[in-house]
XYZ file of C-alpha atoms in Angstrom:
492
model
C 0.000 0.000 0.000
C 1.576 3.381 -1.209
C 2.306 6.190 1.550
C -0.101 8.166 -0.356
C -2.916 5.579 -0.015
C -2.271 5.742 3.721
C -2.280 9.044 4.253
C -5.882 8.865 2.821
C -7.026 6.129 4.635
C -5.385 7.892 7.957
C -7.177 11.415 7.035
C -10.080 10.036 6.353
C -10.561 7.671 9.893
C -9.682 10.632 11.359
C -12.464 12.715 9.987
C -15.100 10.005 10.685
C -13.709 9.788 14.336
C -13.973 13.247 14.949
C -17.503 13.417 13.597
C -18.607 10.966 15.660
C -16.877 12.498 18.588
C -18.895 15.894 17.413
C -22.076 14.048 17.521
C -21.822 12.759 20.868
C -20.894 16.319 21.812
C -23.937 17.608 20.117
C -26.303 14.799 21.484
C -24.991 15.474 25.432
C -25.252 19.296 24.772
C -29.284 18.796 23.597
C -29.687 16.784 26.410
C -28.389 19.372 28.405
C -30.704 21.968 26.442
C -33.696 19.996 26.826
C -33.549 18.441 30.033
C -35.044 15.049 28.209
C -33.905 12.389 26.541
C -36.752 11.364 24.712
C -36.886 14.536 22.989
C -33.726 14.736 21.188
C -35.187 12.469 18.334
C -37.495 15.485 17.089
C -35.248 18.174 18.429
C -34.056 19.061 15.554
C -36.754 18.454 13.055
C -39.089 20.750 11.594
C -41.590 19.088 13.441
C -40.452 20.458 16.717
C -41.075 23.724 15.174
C -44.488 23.276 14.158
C -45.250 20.898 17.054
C -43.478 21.878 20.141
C -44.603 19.639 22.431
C -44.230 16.220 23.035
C -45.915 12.899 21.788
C -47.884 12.725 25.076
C -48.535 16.263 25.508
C -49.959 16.304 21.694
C -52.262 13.979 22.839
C -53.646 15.145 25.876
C -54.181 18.958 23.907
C -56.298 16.955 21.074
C -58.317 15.715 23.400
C -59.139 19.005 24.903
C -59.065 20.344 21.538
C -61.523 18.041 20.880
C -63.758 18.746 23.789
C -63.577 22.753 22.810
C -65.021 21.745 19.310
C -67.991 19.482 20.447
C -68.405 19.816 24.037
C -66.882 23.408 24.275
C -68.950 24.012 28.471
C -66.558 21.137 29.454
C -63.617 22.895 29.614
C -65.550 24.671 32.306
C -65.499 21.668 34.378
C -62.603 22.139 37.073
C -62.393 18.633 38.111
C -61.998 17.692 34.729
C -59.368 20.369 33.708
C -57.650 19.500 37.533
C -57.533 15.553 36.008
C -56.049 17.031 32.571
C -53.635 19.366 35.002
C -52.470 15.938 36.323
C -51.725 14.616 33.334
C -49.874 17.347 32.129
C -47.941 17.559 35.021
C -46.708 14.124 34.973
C -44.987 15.103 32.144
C -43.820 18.586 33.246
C -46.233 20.844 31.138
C -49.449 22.545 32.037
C -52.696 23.751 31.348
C -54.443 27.072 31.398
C -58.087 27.727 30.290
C -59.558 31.264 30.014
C -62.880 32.561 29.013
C -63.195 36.341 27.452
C -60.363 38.257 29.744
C -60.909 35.554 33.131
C -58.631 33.006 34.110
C -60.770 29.363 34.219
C -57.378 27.634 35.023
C -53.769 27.759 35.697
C -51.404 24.713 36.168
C -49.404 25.254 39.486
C -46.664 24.045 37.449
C -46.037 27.594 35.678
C -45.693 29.489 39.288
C -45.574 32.523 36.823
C -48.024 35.628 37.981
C -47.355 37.245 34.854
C -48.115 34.337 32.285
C -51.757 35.603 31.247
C -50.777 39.050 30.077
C -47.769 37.330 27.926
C -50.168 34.869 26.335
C -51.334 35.527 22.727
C -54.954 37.321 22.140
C -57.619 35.446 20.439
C -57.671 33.994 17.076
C -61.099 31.917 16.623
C -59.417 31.485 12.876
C -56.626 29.324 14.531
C -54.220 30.652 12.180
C -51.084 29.761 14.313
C -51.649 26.972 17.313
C -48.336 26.404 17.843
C -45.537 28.793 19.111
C -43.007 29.918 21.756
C -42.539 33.151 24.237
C -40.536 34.157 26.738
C -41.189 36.155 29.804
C -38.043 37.461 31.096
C -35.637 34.714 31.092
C -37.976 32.034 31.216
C -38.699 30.595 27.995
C -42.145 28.465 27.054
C -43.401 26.414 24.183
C -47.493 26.145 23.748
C -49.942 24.545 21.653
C -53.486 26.637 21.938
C -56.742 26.331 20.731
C -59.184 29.615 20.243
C -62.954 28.117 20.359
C -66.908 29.757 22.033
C -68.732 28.606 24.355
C -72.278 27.765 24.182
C -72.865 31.318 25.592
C -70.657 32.845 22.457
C -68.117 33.810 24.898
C -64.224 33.361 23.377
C -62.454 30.948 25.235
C -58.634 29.345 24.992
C -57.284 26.008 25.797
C -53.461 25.994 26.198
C -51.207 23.364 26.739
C -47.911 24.792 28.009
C -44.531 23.608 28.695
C -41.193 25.590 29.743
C -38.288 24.826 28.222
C -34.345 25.874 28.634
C -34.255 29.587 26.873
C -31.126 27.840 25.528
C -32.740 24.665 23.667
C -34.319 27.702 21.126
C -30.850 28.859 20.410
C -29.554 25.458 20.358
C -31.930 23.623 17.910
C -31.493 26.707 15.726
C -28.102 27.168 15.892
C -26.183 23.873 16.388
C -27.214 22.397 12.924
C -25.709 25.681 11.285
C -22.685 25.119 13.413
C -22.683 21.376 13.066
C -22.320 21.977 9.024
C -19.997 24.429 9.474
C -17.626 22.077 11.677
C -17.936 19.528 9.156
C -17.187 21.786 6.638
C -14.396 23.098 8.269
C -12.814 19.527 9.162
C -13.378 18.131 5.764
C -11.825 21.249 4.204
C -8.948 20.817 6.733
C -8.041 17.527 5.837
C -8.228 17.978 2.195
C -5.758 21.319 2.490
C -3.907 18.642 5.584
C -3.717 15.794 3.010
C -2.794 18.077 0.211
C 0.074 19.665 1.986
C 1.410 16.472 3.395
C 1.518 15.201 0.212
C 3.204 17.894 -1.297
C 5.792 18.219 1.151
C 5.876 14.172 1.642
C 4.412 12.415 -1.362
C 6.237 14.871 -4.217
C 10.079 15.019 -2.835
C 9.698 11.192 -2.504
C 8.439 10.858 -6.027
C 11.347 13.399 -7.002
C 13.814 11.227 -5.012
C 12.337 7.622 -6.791
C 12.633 9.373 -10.193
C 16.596 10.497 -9.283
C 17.555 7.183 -8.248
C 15.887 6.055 -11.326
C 17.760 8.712 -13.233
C 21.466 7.310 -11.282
C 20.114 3.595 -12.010
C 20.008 4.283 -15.853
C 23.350 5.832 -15.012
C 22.377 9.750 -15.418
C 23.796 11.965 -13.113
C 24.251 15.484 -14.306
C 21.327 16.770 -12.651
C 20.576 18.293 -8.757
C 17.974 18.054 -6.516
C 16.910 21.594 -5.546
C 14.657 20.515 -2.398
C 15.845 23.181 0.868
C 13.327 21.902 2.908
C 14.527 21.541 6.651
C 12.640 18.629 7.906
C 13.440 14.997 7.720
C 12.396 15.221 3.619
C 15.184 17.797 3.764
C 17.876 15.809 5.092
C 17.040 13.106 3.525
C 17.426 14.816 0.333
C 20.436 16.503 1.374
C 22.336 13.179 2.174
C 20.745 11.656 -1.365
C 22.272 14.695 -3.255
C 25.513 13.889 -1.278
C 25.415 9.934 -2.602
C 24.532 11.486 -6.115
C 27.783 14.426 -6.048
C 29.909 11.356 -4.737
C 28.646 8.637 -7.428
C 29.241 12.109 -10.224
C 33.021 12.674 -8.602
C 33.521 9.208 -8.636
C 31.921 8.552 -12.291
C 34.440 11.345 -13.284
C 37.225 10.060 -11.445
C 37.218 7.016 -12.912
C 36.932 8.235 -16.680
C 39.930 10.830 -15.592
C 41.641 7.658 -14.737
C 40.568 6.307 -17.799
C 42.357 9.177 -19.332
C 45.456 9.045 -17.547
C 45.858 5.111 -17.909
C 45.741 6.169 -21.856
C 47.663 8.919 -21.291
C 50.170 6.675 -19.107
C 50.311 3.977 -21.689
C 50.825 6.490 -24.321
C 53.349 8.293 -22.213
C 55.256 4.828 -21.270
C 55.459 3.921 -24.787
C 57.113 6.900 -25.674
C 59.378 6.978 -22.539
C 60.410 3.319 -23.078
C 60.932 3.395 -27.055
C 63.174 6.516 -27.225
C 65.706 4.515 -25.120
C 65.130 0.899 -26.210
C 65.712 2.269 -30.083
C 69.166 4.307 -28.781
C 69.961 0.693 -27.284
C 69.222 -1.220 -30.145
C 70.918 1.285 -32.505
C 73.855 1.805 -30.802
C 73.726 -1.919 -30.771
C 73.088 -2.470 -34.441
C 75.675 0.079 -34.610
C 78.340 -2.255 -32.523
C 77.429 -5.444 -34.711
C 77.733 -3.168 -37.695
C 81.517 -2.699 -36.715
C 81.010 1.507 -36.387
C 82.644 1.260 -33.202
C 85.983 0.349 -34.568
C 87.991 2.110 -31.876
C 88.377 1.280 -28.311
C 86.912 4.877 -27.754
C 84.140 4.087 -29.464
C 83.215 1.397 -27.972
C 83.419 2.684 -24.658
C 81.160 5.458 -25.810
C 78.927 3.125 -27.441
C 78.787 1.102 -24.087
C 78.528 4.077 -22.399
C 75.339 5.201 -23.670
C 73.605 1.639 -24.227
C 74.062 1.560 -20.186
C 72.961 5.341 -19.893
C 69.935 4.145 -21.511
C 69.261 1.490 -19.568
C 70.089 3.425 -16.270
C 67.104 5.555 -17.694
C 64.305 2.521 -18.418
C 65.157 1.180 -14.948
C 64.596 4.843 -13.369
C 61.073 4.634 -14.817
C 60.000 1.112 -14.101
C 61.124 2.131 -10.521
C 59.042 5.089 -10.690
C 56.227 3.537 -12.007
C 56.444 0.625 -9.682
C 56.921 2.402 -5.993
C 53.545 5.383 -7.408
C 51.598 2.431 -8.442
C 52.183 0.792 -4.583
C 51.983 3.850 -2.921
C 48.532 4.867 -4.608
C 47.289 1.640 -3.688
C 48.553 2.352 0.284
C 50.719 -1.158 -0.253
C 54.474 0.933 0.753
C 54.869 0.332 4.818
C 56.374 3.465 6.365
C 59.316 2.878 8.664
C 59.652 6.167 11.079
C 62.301 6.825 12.684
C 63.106 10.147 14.633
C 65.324 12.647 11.861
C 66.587 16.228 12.872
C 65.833 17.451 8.927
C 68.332 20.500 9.084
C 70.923 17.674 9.200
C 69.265 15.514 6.968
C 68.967 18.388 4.544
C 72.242 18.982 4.831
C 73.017 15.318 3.950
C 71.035 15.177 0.803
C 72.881 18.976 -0.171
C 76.311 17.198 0.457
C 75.201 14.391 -1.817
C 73.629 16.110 -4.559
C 76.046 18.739 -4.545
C 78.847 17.886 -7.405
C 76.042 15.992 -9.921
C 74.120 19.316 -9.829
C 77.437 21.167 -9.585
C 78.150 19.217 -12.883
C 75.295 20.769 -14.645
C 76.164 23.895 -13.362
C 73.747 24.344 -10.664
C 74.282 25.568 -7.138
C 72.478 24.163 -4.410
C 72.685 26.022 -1.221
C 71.152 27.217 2.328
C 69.057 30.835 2.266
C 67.537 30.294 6.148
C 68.287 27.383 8.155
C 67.403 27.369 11.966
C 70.045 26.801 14.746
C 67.131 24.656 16.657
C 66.811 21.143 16.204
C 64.160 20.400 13.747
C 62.933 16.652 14.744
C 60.448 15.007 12.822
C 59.249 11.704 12.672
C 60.294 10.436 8.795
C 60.798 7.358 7.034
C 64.535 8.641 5.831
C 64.657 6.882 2.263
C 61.209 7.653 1.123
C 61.764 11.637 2.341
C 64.912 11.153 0.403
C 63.040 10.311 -2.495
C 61.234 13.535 -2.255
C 63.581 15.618 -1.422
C 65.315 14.355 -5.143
C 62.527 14.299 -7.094
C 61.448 17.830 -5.932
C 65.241 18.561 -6.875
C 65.495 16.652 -9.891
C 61.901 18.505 -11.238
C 63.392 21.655 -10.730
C 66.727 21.370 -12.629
C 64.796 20.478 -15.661
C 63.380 23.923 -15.630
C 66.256 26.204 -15.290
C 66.862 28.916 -18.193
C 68.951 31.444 -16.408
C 72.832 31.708 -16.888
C 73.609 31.332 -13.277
C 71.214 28.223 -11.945
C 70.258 28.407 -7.794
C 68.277 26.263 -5.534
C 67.762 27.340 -2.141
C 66.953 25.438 0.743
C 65.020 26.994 3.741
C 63.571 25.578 7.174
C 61.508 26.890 9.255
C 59.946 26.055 13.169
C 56.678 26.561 14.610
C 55.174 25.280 17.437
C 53.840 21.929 15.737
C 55.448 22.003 12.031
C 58.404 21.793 10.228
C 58.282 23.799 7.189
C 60.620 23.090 3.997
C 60.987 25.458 1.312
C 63.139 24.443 -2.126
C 63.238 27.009 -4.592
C 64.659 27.515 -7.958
C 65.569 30.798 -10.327
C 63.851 28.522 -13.527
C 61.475 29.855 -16.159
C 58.521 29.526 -13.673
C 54.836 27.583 -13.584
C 51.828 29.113 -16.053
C 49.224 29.774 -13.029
C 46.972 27.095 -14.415
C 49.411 24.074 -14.473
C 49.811 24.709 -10.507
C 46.485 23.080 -9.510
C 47.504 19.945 -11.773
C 51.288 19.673 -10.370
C 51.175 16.735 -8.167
C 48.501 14.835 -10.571
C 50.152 11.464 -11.861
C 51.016 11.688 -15.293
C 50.554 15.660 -15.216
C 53.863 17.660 -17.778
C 53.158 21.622 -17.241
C 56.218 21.127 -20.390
C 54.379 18.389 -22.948
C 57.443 18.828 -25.169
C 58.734 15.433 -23.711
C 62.093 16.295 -25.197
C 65.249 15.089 -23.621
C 65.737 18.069 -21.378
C 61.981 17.895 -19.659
C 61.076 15.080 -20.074
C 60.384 11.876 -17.934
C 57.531 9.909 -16.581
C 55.105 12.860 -14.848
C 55.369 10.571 -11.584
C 58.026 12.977 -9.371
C 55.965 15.039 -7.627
C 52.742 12.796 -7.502
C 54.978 10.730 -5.903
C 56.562 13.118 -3.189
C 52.734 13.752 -2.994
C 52.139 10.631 -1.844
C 55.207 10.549 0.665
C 54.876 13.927 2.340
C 51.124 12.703 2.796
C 52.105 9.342 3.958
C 54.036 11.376 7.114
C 50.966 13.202 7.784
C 52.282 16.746 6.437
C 51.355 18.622 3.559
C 52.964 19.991 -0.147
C 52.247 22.954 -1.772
C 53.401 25.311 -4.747
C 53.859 28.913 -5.293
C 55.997 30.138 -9.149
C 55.928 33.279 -10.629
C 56.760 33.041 -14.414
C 60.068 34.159 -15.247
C 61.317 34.339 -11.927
C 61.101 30.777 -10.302
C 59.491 27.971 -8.347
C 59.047 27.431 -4.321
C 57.351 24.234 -3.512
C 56.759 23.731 -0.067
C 56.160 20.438 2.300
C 55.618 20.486 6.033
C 56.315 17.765 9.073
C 55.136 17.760 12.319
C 57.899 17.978 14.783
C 58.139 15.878 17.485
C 60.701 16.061 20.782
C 63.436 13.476 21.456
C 64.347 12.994 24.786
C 67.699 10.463 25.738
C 67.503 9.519 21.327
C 64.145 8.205 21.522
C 61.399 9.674 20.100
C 58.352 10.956 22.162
């Protein structure tokens, strides 16, 4: 059974209960009115207007009404009117008889002096028999009968009976209010139904047809749905699956792309050495290298090569395990000023060689410990170098080292005086794959997996790695460590 159907079913129970409850209500309230429970099944019919009296009391005033037609000196007859009186009074009305402007009889049930001069003049026509009046707040309901006696005097036969001044208002009023009240609830649940269904029933049907949409495997749309209620978050959370599945969907084709990319890349990066090999080889077997120098140059350069293709199968091997979080981390406490100074000691006469100078710009006099796994934050610390040397245009090639403390970080700075970063290639530095140079020459080129992979060391320790370039000028790219104290050589 749908929600919707529910709803109805649940609206509509609910009506019927609380019309039932209302007619109870109204039922105890005539009761109330009236003062008699027999009376509430033509309390509300016209026939309590026309008739206001009761089954018994109707009776008992046709028989006297009778009597005034045929026998019209009865009704002079106190005994008799005494035994009528009775018989009224049993159930709580009255009678009173009167003959020209003289009383003949008044019930003791009235106890009303003034009830004679309130009573309605003669009508011999009988044009209206029935009707109600009120003297002060006492309200009555009568029958009467205008008839003449024998003499041709006017007499009048009443049967009276005193009711609640309220029952009037009531039987008059409560119907009018009773329609109104259904009215008004029926009208109520339709507008309740009809806004719970819009606010329940429609972002539900919006949500089915969206996870339709993400079945058949559409996702460039968006839920626009800012309600704050459970719908809301509800939505809110579904639009969060569908951005994820959409980021995901696109990270997967972008991987798509670079796998192409990365096979197109390795092929490249693998022939250009393999055919120097196999023509310096050809070129061996061909008997060019007919000197002892040239065949050291020849050999030379076949092992250059192949220096170079085992560089990129190492490259491509330790990204491809650290992506997949398969490279265990061995840390070890490491003061980095010294360990900087280490790797500038090291690198110094290769870069040297290429006519580079590597050297300190700021390096604290406080001990700098980190936590690091030394050979992988070597292998940063060289590919960040060995990016930046690829760059340089300037006659007199720098890179500058700088450390700096706060109170939780370590913060490395290596710059170079190269050509610079276009300001759109810095968001896509530390992608794998990613050349901001796609000239691939011998100069720039190389696998794209450096700085993805110091990426994936620096965030292996927990720190992060940023760039800032300004074109023509240089490069900075920065990488930070948390420190950590050492207290006896361990770490704390």
């Amino acid at each position: 059974m749908s929600i919707r159907i529910k709803l109805l079913l649940s609206y509509t129970g609910m009506l019927v209960l609380s019309l039932l409850m209302f007619g109870v209500t109204a039922g105890l309230f005539t009761i109330a009115a009236t003062g008699d429970l027999h009376s509430i099944r033509d309390f509300y019919k016209v026939h309590y207007q026309l008739n206001p009296l009761t089954e018994q009391e109707e009776s008992i005033f046709l028989e006297l009404k009778y009597l005034a037609k045929n026998d019209p000196d009865e009704l002079l007859n106190k005994d008799l009117l005494v035994d009528y009186d009775f018989k009224l009074r049993t159930v709580r009305a009255g009678l009173y008889v009167r003959r020209e402007s003289n009383q003949v009889f008044e019930s003791f049930t009235f106890h009303q002096p003034e009830l004679e001069q309130f009573l309605p003049p003669y009508d011999l026509n009988n044009s209206q028999i029935r009707n109600t009046f009120n003297i002060g707040e006492r309200f009555y309901a009568y029958a009467k009968f205008d008839f003449a006696y024998s003499d041709g005097a006017k007499g009048s036969v009443f049967v009276i009976r005193e009711r609640s001044p309220f029952a009037e208002v009531t039987r008059r009023l409560l119907p009018i209010l009773s329609f109104i009240l259904i009215g008004v609830l029926v009208i109520a649940n339709m507008l309740l139904y009809r806004w719970i269904t819009k606010s329940v029933i429609k972002p539900l049907n919006l949500l089915r047809s969206s996870a339709e949409r993400i079945q058949e495997g559409d996702l460039q749309f968006a839920l626009d749905l800012h309600s704050k209620d459970e719908i809301g978050k509800l939505n809110e959370a579904f639009e969060n699956m569908r951005k994820r599945l959409q980021e995901s969907v696109q990270l997967r084709l972008q991987d798509e792309e670079n796998r192409k990319e990365l096979i197109s890349n390795i092929s490249h990066d693998l022939r250009t050495p393999i055919t120097n090999i196999k023509g310096y080889i050809e070129g061996i077997r061909d008997g060019v290298a007919d000197t002892p120098e040239k065949m050291d140059k020849y050999v030379q350069i076949i092992y250059s090569k192949a220096v170079d293709l085992d560089k990129l199968v190492d490259e491509l091997f330790l990204y491809s395990k650290l992506d997949l979080k398969q490279v265990p981390f061995t840390f070890e406490p490491v003061n980095l000023a010294s360990f900087l100074d280490d790797c500038i000691d090291e690198l110094h006469y290769s870069l040297q060689e290429q006519g580079i100078q590597i050297a300190w710009t700021r390096r604290t006099s406080k001990p700098a410990w980190v936590l690091a796994d030394v050979e992988k934050l070597k292998r940063t610390v060289v590919n960040i170098i060995d990016n930046a040397q690829k760059f340089m245009d300037k006659p007199q090639k720098r890179i500058e080292l700088a450390l700096t403390l706060d109170s939780q970080w370590v913060t490395v700075e290596i710059r170079d005086n190269g050509m610079g970063i276009p300001p759109e290639a810095i968001p896509h530095l530390f992608e794998r794959f990613y050349r901001a140079e796609q000239s691939r020459n011998s100069s720039t080129g190389g696998s794209g997996l450096g700085l993805a992979i110091a990426r994936e060391i620096i965030e292996g320790h927990g720190g992060k790695i940023w760039v800032t370039s300004e074109q023509g000028s240089g490069t900075s790219l920065f990488f930070t460590l948390k420190r950590t104290s050492v207290h006896g050589g361990e770490h704390a």
